[in-house]
CSV table of C-alpha atoms in Angstrom, one decimal:
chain,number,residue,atom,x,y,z
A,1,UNK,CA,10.6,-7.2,-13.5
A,2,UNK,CA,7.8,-5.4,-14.5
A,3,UNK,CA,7.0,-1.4,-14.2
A,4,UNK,CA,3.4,-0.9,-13.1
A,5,UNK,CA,2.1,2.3,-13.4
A,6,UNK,CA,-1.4,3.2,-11.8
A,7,UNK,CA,-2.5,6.5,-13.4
A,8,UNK,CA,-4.2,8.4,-10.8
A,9,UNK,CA,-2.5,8.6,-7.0
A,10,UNK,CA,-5.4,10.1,-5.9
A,11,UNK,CA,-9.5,10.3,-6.8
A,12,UNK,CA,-12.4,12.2,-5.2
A,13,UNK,CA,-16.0,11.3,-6.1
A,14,UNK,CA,-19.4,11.7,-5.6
A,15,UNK,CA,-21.9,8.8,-4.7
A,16,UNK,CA,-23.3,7.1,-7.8
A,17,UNK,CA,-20.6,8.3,-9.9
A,18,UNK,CA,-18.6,6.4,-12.1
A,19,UNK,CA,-14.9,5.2,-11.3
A,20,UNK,CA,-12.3,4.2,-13.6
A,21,UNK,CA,-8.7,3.6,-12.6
A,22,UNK,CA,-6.1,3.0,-15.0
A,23,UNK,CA,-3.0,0.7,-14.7
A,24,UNK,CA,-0.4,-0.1,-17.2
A,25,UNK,CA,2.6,-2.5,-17.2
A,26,UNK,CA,5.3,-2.8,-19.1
A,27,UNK,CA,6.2,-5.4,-21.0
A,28,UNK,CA,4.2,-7.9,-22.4
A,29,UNK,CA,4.3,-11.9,-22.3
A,30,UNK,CA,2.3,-14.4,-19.6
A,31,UNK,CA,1.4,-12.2,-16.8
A,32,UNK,CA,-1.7,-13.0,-14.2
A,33,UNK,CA,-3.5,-9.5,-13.5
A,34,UNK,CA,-4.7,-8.6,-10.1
A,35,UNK,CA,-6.5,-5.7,-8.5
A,36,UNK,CA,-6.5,-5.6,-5.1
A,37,UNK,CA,-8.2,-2.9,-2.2
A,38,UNK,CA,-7.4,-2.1,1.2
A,39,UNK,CA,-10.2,-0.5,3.0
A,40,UNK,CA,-9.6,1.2,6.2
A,41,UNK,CA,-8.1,-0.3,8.4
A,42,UNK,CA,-7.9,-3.8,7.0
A,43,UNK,CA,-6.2,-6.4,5.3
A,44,UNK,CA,-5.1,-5.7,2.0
A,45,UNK,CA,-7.6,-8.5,-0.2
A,46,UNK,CA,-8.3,-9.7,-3.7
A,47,UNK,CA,-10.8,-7.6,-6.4
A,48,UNK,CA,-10.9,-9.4,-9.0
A,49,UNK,CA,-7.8,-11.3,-10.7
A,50,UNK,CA,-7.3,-12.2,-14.9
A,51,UNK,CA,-5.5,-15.2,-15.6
A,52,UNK,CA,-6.7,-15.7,-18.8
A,53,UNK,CA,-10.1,-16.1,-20.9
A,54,UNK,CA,-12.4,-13.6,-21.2
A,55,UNK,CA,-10.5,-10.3,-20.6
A,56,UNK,CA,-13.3,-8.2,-19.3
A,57,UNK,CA,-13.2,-9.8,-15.5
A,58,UNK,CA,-16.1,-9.1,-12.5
A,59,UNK,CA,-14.9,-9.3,-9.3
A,60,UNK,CA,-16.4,-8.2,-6.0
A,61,UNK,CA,-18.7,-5.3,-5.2
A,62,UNK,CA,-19.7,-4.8,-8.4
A,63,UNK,CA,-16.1,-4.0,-9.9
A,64,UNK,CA,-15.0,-5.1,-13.0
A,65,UNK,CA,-11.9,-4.9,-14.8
A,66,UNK,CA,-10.4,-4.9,-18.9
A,67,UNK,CA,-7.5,-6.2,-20.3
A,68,UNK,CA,-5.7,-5.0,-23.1
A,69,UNK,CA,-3.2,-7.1,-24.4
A,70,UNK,CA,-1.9,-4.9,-27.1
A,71,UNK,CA,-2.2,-1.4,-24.8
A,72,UNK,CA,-0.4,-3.8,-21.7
A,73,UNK,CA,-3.7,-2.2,-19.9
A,74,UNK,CA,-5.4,-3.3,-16.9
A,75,UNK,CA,-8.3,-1.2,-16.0
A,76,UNK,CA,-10.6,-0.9,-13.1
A,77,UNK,CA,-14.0,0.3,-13.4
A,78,UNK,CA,-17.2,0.7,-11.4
A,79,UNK,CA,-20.5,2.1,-12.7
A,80,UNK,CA,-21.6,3.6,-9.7
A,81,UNK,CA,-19.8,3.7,-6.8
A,82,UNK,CA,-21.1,3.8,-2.8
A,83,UNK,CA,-19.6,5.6,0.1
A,84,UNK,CA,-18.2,2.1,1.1
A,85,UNK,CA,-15.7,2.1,-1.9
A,86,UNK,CA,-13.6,4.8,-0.1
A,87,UNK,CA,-10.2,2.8,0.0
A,88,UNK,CA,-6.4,2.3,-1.8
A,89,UNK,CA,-6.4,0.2,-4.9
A,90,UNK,CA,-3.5,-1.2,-6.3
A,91,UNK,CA,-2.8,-3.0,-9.2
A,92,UNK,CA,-0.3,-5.9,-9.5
A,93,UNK,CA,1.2,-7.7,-12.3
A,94,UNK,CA,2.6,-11.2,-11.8
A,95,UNK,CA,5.2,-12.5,-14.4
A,96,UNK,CA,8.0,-14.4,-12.2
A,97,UNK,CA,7.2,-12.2,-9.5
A,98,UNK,CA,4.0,-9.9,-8.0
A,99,UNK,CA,4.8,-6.6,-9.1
A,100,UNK,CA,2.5,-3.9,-7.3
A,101,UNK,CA,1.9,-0.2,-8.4
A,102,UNK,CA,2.2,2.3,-6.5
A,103,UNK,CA,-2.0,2.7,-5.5
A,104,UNK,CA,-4.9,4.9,-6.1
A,105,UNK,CA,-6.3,6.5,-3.2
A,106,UNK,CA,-10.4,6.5,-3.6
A,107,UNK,CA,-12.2,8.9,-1.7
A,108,UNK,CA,-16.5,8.6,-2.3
A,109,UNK,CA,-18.4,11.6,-0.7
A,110,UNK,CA,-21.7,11.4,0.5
B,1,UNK,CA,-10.2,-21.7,6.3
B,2,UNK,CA,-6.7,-20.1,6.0
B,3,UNK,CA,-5.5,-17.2,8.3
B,4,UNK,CA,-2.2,-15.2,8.6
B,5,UNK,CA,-1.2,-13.5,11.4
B,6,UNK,CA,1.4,-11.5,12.1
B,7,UNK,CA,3.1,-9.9,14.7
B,8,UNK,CA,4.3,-7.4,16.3
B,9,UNK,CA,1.2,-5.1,14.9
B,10,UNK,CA,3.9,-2.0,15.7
B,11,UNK,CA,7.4,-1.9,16.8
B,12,UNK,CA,9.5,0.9,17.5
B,13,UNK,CA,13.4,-0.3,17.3
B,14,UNK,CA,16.2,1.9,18.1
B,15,UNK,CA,19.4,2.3,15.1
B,16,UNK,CA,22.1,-0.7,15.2
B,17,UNK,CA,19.5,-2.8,16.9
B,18,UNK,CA,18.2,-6.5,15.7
B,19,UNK,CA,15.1,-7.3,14.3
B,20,UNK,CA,12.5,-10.1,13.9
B,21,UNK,CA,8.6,-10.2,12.8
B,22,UNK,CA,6.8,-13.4,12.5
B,23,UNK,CA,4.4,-14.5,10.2
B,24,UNK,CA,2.6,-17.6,10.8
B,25,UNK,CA,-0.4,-18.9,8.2
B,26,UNK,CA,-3.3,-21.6,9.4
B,27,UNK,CA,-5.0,-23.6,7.6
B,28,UNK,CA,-3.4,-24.7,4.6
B,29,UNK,CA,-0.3,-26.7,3.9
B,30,UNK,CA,2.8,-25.8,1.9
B,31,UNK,CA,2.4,-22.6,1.2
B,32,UNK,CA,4.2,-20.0,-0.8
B,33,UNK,CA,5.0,-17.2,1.6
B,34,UNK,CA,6.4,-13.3,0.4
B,35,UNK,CA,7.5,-10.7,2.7
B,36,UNK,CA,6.8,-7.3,1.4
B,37,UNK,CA,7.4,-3.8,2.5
B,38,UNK,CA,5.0,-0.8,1.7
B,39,UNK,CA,6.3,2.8,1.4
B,40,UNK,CA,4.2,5.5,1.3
B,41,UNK,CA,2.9,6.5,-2.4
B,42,UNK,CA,5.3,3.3,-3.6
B,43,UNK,CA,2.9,0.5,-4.1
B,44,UNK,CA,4.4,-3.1,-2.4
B,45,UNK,CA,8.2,-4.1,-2.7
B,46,UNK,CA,9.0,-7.6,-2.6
B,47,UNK,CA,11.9,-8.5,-0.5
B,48,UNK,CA,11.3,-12.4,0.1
B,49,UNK,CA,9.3,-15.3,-1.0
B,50,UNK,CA,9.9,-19.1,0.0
B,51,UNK,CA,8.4,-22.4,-1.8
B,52,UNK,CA,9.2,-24.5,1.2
B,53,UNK,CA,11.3,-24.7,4.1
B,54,UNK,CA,14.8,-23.2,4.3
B,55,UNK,CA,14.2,-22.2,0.4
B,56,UNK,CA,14.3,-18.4,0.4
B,57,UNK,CA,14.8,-16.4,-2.7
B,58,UNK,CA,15.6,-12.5,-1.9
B,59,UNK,CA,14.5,-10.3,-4.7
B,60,UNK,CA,16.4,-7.3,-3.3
B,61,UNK,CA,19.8,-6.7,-1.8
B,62,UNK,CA,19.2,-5.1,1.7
B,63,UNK,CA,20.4,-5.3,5.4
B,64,UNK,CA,17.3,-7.6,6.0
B,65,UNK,CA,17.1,-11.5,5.8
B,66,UNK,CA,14.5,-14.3,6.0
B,67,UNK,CA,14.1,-17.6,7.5
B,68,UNK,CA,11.1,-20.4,6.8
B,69,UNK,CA,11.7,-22.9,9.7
B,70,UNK,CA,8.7,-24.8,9.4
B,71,UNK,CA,6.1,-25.1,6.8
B,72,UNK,CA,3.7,-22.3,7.9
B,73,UNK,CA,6.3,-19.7,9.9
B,74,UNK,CA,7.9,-17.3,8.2
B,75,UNK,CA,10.5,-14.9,9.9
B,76,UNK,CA,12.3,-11.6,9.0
B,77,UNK,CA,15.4,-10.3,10.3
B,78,UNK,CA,18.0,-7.8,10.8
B,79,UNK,CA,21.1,-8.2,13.0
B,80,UNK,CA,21.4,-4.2,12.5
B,81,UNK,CA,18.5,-2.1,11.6
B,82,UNK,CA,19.1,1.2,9.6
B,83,UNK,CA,16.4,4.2,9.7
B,84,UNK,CA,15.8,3.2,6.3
B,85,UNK,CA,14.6,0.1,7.2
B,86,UNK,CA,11.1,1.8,8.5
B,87,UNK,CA,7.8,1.0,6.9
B,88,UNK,CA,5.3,-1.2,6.9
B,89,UNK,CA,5.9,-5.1,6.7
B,90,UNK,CA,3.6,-7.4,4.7
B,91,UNK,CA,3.3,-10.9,4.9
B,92,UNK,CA,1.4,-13.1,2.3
B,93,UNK,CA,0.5,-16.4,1.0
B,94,UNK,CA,-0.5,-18.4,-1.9
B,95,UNK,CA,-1.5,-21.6,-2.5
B,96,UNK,CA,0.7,-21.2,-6.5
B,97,UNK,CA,3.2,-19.4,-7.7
B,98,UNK,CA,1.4,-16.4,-10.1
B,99,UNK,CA,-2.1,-17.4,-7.8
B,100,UNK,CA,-3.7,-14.8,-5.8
B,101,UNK,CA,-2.2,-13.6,-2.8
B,102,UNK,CA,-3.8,-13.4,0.7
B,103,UNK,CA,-2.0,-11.0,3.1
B,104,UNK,CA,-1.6,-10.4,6.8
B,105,UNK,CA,-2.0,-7.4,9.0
B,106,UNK,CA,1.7,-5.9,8.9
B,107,UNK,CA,3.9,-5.0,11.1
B,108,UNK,CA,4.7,-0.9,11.2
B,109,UNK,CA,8.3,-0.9,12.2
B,110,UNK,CA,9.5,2.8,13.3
B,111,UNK,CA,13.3,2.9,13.3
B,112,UNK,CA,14.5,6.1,15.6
């Protein structure tokens, strides 16, 4: 099964500052690439998601996210980031199975 | 559209005794449904997923089983719980195998 490492356990940030959180896996091969968020006190839901195509993915709120093929990389990034984006972010591999890393807590200041 | 609910939200079980959480998805048909647990710091573990009913696959050896007895309910159990089984309980859904996942509200289980 695959190791998925998430780079940072825990980011602080000020409002309109950029985010990028890193995520590496280990092995390569077919894998689908998620990110997903859990804000506050709900469900854990879908970013964004890379099946295949063009590896630099947009998913919701105005994330987006790179692949790498040859650096197994899987990075999250936002330009400017709102209050709102205070939540845990994982990322999750899926080669026969959903492998998840271990999260980024994402705390935005006002 | 699809929901998943699960329950209990919270469940505080003494050691030795049995366990069982319920998941239960609406709106679709034929899912693929995982059980996961979430540890502190650890990122999701998977512990089951089922293609259909009374197909279970266990990803890792543990005092905990799981059931699928109809199409859209998908049960966990323990005839014994341990104090390591405490965490939090995830259940989730896809409509493919490798597709996105949608996940429920868990269950925090507090073994004492």
């Amino acid at each position: 099964a695959q190791s998925v490492s998430q780079h940072n356990h825990h980011v602080i940030l000020s409002e309109a500052a950029s985010l990028e959180l890193g995520c590496n896996y280990s092995y390569g091969g077919t894998v689908n690439l998620f990110w997903y968020v859990q804000y506050p006190g709900q469900h854990l839901q879908l970013l964004l998601k890379y099946f295949s195509g063009d590896p630099l993915v947009k998913g919701i709120k105005g994330f987006e996210a790179e692949f790498i093929k040859s650096k197994f990389s899987f990075n999250l990034r936002k330009p400017s980031v709102q209050w709102s984006d205070t939540a845990e972010y994982f990322c999750a591999v899926h080669d026969y199975k959903l492998s998840f890393g271990a999260g980024t807590t994402v705390t935005v200041r006002a | 559209s699809q929901t998943i609910h699960q329950w209990p939200a919270t469940l505080v079980q003494p050691v030795g005794s049995p366990l069982s959480l319920e998941c239960t998805v609406e709106g679709t048909s034929n899912p693929n449904l995982y059980w996961y647990r979430q540890a502190a710091g650890r990122g999701l573990q998977l512990l089951f997923y089922s293609v259909g009913i009374g197909q279970i696959s266990s990803e890792v050896p543990q005092n905990l089983s799981a059931s699928r007895p109809q199409d859209r309910q998908f049960i966990l159990s323990s005839k014994k719980l341990l104090l390591s089984d405490s965490g939090f309980y995830l259940c989730a859904w896809s409509v493919l195998p490798g597709g996105e996942q949608y996940f429920g509200p868990g269950t925090r289980l507090t073994v004492t």
